[in-house]
JSON list of N, CA and C in Angstrom, two decimals:
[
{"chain": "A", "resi": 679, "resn": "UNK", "atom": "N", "xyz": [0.85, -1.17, 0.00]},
{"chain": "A", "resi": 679, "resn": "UNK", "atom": "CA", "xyz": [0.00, 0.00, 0.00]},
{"chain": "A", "resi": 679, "resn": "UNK", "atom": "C", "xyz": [0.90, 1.23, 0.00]},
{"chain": "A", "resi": 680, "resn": "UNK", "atom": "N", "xyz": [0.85, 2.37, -0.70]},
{"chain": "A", "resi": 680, "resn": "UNK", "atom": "CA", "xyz": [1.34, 3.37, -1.00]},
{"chain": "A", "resi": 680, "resn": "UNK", "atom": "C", "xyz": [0.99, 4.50, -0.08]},
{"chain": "A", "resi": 681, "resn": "UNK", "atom": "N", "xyz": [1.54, 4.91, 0.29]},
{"chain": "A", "resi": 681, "resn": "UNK", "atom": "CA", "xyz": [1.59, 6.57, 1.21]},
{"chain": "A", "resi": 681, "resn": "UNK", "atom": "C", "xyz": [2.29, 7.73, 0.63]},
{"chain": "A", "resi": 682, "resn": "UNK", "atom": "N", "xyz": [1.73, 8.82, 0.54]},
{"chain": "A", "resi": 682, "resn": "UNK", "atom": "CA", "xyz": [2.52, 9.97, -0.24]},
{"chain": "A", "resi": 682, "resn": "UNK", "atom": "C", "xyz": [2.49, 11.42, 1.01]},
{"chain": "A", "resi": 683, "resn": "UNK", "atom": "N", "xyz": [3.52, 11.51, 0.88]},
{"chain": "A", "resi": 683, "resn": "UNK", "atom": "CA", "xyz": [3.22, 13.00, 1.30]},
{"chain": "A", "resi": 683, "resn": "UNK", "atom": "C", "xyz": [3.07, 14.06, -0.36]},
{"chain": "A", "resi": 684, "resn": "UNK", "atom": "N", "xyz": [1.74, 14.85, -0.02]},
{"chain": "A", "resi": 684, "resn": "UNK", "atom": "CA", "xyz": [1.70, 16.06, -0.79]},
{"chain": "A", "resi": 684, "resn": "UNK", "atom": "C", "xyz": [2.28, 17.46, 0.05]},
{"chain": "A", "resi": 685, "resn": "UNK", "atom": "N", "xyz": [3.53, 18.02, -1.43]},
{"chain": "A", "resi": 685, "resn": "UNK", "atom": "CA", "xyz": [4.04, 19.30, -0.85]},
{"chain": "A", "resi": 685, "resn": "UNK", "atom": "C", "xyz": [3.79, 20.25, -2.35]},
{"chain": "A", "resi": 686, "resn": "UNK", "atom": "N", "xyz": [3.02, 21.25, -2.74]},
{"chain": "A", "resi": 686, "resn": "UNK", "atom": "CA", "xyz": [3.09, 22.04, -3.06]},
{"chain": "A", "resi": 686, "resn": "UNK", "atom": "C", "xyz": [3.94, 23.61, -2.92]},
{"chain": "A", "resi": 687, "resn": "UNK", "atom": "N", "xyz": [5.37, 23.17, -4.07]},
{"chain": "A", "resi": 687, "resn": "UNK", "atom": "CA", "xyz": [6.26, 24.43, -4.51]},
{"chain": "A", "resi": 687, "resn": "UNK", "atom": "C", "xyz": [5.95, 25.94, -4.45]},
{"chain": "A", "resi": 688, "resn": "UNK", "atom": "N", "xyz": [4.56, 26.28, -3.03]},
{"chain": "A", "resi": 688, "resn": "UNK", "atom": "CA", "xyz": [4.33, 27.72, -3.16]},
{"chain": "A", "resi": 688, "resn": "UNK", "atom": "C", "xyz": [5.12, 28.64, -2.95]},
{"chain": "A", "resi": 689, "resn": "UNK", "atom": "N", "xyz": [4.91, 29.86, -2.65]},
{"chain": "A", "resi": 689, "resn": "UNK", "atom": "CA", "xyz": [6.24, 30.75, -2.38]},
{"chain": "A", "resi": 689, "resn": "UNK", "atom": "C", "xyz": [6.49, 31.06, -1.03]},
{"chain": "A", "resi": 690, "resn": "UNK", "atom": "N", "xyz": [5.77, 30.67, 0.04]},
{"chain": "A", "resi": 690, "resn": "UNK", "atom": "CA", "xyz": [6.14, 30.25, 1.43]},
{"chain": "A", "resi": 690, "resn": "UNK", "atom": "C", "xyz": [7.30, 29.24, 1.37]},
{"chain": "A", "resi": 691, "resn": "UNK", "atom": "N", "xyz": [6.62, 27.70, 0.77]},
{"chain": "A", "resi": 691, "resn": "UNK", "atom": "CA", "xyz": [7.72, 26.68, 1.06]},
{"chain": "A", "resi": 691, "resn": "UNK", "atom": "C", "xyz": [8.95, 27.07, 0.01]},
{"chain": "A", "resi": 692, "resn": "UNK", "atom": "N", "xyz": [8.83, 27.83, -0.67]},
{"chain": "A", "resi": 692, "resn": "UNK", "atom": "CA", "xyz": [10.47, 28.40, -1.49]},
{"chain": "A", "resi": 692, "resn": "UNK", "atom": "C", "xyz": [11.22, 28.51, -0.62]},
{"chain": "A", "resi": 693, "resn": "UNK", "atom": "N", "xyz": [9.85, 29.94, -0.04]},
{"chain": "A", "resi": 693, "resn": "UNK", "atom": "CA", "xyz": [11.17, 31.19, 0.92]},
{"chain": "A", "resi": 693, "resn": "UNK", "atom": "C", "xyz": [11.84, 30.04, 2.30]},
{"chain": "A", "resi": 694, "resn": "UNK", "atom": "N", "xyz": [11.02, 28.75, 2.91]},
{"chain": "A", "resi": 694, "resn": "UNK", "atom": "CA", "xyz": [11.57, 28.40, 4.03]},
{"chain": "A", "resi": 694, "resn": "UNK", "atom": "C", "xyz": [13.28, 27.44, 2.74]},
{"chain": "A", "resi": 695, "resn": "UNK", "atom": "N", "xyz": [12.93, 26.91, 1.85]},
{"chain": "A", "resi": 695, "resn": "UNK", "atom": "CA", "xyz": [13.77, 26.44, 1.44]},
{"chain": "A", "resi": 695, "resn": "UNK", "atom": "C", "xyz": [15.28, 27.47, 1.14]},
{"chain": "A", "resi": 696, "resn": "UNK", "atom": "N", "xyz": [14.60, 28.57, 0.46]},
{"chain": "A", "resi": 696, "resn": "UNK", "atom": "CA", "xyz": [16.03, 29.19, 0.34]},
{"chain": "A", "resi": 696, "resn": "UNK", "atom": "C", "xyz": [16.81, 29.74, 1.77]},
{"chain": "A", "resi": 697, "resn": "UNK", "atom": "N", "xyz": [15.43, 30.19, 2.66]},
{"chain": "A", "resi": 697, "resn": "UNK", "atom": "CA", "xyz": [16.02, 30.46, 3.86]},
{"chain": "A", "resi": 697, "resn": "UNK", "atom": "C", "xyz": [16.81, 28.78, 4.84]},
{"chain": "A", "resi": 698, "resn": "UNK", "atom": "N", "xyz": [16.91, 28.30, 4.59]},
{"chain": "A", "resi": 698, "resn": "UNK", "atom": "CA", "xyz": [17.32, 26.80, 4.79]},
{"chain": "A", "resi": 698, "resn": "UNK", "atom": "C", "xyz": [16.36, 26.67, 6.81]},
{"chain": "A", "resi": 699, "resn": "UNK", "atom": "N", "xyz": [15.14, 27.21, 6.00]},
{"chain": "A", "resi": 699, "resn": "UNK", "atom": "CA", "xyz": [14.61, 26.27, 7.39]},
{"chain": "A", "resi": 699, "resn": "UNK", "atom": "C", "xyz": [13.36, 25.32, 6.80]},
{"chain": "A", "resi": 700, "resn": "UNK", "atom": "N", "xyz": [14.17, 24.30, 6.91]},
{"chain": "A", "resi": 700, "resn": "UNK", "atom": "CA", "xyz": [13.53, 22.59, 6.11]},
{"chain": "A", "resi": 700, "resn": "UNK", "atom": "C", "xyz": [12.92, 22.69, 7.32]},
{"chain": "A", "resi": 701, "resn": "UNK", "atom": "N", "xyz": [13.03, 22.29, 8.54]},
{"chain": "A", "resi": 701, "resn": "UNK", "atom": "CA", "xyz": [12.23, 22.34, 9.66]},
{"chain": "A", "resi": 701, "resn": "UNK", "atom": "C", "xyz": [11.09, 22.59, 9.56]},
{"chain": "A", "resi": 702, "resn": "UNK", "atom": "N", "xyz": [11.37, 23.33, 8.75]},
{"chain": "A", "resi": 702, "resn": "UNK", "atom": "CA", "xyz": [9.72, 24.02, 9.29]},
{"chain": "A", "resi": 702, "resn": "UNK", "atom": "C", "xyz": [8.09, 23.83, 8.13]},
{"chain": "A", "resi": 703, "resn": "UNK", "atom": "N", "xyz": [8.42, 22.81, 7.08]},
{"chain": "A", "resi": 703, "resn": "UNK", "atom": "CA", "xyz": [7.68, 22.57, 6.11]},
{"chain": "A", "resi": 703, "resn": "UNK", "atom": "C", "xyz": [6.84, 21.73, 6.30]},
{"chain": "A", "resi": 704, "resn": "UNK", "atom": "N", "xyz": [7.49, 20.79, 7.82]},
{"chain": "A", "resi": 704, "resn": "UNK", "atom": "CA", "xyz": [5.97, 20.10, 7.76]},
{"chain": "A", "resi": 704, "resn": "UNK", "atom": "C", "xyz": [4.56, 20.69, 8.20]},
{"chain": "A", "resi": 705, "resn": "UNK", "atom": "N", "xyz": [5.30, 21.94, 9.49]},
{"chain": "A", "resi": 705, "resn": "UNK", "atom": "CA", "xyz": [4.02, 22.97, 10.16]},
{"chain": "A", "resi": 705, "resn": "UNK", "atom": "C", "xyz": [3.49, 23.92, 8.32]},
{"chain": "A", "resi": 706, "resn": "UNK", "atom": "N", "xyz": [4.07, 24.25, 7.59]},
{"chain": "A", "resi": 706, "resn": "UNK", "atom": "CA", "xyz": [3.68, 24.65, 6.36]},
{"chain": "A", "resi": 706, "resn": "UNK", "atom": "C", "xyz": [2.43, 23.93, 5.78]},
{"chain": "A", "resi": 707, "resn": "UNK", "atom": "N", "xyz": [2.89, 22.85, 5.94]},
{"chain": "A", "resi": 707, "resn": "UNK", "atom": "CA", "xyz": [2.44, 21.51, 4.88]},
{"chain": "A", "resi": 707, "resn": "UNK", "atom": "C", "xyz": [0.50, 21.45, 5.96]},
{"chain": "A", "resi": 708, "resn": "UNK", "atom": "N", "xyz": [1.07, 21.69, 7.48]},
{"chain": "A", "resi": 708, "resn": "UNK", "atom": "CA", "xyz": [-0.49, 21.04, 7.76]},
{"chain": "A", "resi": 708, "resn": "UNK", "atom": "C", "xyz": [-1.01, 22.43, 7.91]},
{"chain": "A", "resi": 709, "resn": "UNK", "atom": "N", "xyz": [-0.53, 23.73, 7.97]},
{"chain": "A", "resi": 709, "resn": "UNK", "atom": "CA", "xyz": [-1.27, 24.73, 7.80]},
{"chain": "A", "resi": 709, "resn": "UNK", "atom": "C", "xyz": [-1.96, 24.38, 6.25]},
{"chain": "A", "resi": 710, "resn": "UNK", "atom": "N", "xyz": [-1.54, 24.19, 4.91]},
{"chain": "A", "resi": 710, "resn": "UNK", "atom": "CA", "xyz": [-1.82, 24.28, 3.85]},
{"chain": "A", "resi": 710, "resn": "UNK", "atom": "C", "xyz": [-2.78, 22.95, 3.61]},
{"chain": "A", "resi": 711, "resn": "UNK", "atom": "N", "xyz": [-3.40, 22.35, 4.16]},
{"chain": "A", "resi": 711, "resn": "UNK", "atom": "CA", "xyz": [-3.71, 21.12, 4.42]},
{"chain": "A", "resi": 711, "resn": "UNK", "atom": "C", "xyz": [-5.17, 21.40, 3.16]},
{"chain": "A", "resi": 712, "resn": "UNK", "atom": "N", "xyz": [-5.77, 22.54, 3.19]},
{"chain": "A", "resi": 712, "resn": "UNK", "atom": "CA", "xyz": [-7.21, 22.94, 2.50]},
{"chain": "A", "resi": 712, "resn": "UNK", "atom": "C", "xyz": [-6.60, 23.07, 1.27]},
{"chain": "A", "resi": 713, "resn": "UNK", "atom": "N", "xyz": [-5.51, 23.13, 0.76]},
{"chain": "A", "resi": 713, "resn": "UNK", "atom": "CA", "xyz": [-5.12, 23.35, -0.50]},
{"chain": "A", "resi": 713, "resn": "UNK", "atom": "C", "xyz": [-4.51, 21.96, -1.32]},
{"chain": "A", "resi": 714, "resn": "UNK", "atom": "N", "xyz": [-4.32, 21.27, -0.54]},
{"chain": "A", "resi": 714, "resn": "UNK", "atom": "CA", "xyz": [-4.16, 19.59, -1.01]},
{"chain": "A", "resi": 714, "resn": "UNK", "atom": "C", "xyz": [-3.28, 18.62, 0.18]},
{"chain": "A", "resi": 715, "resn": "UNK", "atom": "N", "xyz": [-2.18, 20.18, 0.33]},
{"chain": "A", "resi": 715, "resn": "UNK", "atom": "CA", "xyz": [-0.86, 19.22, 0.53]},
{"chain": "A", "resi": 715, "resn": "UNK", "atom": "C", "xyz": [-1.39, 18.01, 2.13]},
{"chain": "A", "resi": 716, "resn": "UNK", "atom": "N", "xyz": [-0.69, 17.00, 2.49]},
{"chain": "A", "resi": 716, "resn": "UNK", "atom": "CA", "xyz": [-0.36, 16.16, 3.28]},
{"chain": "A", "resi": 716, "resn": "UNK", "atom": "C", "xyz": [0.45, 16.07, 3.85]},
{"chain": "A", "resi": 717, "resn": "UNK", "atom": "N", "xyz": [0.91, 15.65, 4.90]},
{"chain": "A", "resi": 717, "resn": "UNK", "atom": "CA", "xyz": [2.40, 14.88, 5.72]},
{"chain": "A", "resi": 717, "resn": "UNK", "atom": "C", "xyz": [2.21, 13.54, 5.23]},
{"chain": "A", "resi": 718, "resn": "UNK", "atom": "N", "xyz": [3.08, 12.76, 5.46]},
{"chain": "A", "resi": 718, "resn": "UNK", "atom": "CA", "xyz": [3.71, 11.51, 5.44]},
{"chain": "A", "resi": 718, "resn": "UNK", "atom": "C", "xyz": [2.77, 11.04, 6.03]},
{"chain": "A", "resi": 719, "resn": "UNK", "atom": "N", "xyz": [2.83, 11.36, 7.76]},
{"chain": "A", "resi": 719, "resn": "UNK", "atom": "CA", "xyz": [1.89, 10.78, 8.89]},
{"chain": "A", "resi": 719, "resn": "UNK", "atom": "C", "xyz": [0.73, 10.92, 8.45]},
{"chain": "A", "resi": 720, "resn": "UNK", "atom": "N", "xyz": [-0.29, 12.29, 7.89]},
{"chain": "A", "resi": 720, "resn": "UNK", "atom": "CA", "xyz": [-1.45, 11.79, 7.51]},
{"chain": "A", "resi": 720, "resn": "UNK", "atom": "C", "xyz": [-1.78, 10.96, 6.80]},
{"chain": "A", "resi": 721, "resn": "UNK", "atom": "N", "xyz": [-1.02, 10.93, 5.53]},
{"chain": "A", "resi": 721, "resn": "UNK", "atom": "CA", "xyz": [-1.15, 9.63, 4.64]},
{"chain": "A", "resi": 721, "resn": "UNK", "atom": "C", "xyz": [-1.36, 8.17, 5.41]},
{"chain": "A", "resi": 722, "resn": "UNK", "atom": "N", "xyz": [-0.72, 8.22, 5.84]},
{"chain": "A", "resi": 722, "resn": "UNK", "atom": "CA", "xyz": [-0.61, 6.95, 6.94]},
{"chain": "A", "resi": 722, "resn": "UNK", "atom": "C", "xyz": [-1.47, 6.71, 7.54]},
{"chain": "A", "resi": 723, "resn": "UNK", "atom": "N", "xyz": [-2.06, 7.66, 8.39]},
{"chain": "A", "resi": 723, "resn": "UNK", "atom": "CA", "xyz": [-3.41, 7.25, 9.33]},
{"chain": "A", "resi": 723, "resn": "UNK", "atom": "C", "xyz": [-4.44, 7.50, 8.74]},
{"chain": "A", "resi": 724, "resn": "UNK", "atom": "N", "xyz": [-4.35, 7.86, 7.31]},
{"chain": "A", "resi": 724, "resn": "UNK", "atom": "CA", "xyz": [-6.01, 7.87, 6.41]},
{"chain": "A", "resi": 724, "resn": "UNK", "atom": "C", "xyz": [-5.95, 6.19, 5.84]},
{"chain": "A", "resi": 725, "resn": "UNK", "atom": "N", "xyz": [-4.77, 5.96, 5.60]},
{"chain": "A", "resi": 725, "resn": "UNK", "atom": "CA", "xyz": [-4.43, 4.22, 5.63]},
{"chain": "A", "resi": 725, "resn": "UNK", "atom": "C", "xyz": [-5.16, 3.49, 6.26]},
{"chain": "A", "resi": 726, "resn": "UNK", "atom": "N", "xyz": [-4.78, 3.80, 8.05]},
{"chain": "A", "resi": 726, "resn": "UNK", "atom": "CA", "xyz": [-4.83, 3.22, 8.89]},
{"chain": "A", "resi": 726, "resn": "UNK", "atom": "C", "xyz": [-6.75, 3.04, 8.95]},
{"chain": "A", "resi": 727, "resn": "UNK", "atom": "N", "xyz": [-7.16, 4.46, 8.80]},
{"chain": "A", "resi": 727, "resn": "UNK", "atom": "CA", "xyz": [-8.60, 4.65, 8.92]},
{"chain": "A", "resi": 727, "resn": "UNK", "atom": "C", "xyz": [-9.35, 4.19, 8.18]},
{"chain": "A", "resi": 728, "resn": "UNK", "atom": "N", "xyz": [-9.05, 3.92, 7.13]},
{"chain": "A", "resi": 728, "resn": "UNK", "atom": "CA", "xyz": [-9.47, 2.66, 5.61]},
{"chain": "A", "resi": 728, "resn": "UNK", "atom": "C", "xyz": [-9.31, 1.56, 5.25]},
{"chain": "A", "resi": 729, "resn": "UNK", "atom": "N", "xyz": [-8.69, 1.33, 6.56]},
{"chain": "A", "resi": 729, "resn": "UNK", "atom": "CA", "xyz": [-8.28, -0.09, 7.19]},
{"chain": "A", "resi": 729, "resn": "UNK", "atom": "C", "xyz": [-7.72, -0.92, 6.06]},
{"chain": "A", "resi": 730, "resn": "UNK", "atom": "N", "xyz": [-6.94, 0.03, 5.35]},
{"chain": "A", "resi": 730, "resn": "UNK", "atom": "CA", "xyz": [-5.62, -0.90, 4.53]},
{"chain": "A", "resi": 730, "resn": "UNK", "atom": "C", "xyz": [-4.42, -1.36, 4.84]},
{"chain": "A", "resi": 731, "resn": "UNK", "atom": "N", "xyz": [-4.39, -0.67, 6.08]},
{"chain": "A", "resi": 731, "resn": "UNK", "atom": "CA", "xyz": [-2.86, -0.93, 7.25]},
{"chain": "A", "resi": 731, "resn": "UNK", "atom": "C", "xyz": [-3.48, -1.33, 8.57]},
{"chain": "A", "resi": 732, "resn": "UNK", "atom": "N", "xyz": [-2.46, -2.13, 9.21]},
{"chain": "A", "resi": 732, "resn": "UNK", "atom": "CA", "xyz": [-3.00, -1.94, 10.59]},
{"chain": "A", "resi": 732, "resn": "UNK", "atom": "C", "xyz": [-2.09, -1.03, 11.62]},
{"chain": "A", "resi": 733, "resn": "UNK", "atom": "N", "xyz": [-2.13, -1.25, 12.89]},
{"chain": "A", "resi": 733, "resn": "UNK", "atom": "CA", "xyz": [-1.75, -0.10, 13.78]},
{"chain": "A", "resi": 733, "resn": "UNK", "atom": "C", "xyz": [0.23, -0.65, 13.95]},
{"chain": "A", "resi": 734, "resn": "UNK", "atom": "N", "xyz": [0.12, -1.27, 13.50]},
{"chain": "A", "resi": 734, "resn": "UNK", "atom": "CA", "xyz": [1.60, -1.92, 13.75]},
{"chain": "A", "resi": 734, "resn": "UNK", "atom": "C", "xyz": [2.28, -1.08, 12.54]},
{"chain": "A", "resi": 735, "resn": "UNK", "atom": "N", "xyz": [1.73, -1.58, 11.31]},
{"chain": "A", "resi": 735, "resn": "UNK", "atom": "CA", "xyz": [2.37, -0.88, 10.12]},
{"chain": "A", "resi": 735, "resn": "UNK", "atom": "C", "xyz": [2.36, 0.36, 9.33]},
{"chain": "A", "resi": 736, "resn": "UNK", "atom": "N", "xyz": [1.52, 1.12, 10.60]},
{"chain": "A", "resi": 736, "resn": "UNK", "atom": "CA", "xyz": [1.60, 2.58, 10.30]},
{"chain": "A", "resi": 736, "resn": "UNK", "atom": "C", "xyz": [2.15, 3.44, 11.40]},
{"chain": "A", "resi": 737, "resn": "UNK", "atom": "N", "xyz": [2.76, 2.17, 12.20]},
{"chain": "A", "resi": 737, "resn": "UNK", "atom": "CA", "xyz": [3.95, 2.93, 13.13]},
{"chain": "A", "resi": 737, "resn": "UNK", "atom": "C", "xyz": [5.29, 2.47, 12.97]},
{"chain": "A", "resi": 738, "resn": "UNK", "atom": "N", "xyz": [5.37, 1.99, 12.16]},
{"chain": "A", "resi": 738, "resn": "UNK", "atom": "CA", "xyz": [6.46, 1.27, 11.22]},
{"chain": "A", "resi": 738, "resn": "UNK", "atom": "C", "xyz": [6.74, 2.49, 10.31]},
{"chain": "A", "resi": 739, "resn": "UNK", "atom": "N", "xyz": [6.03, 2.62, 9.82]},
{"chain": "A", "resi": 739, "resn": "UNK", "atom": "CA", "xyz": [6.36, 4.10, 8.82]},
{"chain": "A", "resi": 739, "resn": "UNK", "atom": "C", "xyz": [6.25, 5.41, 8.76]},
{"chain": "A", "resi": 740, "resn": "UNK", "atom": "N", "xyz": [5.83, 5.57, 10.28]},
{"chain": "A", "resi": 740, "resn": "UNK", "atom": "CA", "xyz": [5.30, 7.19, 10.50]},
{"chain": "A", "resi": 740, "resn": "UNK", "atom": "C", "xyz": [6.75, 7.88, 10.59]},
{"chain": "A", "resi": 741, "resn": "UNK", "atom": "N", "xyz": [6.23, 9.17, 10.34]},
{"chain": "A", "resi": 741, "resn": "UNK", "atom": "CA", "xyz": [8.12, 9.82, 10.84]},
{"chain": "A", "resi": 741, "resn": "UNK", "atom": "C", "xyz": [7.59, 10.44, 12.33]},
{"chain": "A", "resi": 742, "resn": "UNK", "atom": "N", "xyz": [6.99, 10.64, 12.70]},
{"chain": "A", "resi": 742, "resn": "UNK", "atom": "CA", "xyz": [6.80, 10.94, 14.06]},
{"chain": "A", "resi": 742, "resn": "UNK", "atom": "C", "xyz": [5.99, 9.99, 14.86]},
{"chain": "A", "resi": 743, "resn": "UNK", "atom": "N", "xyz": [6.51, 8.87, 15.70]},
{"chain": "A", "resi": 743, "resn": "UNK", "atom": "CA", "xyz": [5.60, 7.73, 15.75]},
{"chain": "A", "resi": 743, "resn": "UNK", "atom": "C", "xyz": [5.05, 7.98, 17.51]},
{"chain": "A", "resi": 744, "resn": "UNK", "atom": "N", "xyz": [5.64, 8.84, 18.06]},
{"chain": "A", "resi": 744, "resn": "UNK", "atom": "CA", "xyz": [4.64, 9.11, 19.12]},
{"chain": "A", "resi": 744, "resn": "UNK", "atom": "C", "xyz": [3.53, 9.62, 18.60]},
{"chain": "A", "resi": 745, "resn": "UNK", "atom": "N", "xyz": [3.34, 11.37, 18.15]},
{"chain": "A", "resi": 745, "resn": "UNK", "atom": "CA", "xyz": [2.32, 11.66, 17.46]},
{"chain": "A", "resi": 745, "resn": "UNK", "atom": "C", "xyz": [1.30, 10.59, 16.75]},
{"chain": "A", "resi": 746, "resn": "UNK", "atom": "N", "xyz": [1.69, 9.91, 15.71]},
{"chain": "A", "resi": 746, "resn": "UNK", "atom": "CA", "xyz": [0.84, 8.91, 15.07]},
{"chain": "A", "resi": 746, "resn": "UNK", "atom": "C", "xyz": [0.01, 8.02, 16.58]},
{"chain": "A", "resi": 747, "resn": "UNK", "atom": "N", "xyz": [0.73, 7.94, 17.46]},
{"chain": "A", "resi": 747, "resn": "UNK", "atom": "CA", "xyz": [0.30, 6.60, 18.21]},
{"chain": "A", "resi": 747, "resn": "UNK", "atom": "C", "xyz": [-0.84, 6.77, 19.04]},
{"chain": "A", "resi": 748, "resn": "UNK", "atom": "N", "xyz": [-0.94, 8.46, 19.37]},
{"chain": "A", "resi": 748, "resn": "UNK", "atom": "CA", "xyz": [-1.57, 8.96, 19.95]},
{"chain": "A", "resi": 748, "resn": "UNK", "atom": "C", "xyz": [-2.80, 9.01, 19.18]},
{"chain": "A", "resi": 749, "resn": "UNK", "atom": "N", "xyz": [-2.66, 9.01, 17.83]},
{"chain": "A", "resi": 749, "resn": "UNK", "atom": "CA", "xyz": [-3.94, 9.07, 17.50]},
{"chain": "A", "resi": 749, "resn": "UNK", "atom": "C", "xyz": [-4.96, 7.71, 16.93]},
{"chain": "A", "resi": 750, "resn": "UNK", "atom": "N", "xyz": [-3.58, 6.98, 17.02]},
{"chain": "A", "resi": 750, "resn": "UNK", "atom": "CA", "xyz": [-4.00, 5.41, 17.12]},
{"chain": "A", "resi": 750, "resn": "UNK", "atom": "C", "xyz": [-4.38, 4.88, 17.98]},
{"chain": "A", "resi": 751, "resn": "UNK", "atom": "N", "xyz": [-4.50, 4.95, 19.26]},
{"chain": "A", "resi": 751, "resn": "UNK", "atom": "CA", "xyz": [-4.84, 4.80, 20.49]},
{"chain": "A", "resi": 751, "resn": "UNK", "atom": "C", "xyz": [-5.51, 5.50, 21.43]}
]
């Protein structure tokens, strides 16, 4: 089963790129959440919620697996 993060090249996530704060694209990414983009982790727990994964293998792949767990539990 496939998981994607969506990141849309706007001119926020430019400016954090040229300004080299990568850090900070995933808070970008879930502010921009109404415009498409995704995290990794949501991908994952819309998985989890469509019951194409179970709770083991979407903490296997989360990048933040406290966060994820919390909402798995």
């Amino acid at each position: 089963m496939a998981a994607f993060e969506v990141l849309f090249a706007n001119m926020a996530i430019r400016n954090l790129i040229r300004e080299s704060k990568t850090h900070q694209i995933d808070a970008m990414i879930q502010t921009n959440k109404r415009l498409g983009m995704q995290t990794m982790d949501d991908a994952i727990y819309d998985l989890y919620l469509k019951q194409r994964i179970d709770a083991e293998r979407a903490l296997q792949y989360a990048q933040d697996t406290v966060s994820l767990q919390n909402k798995l539990f």
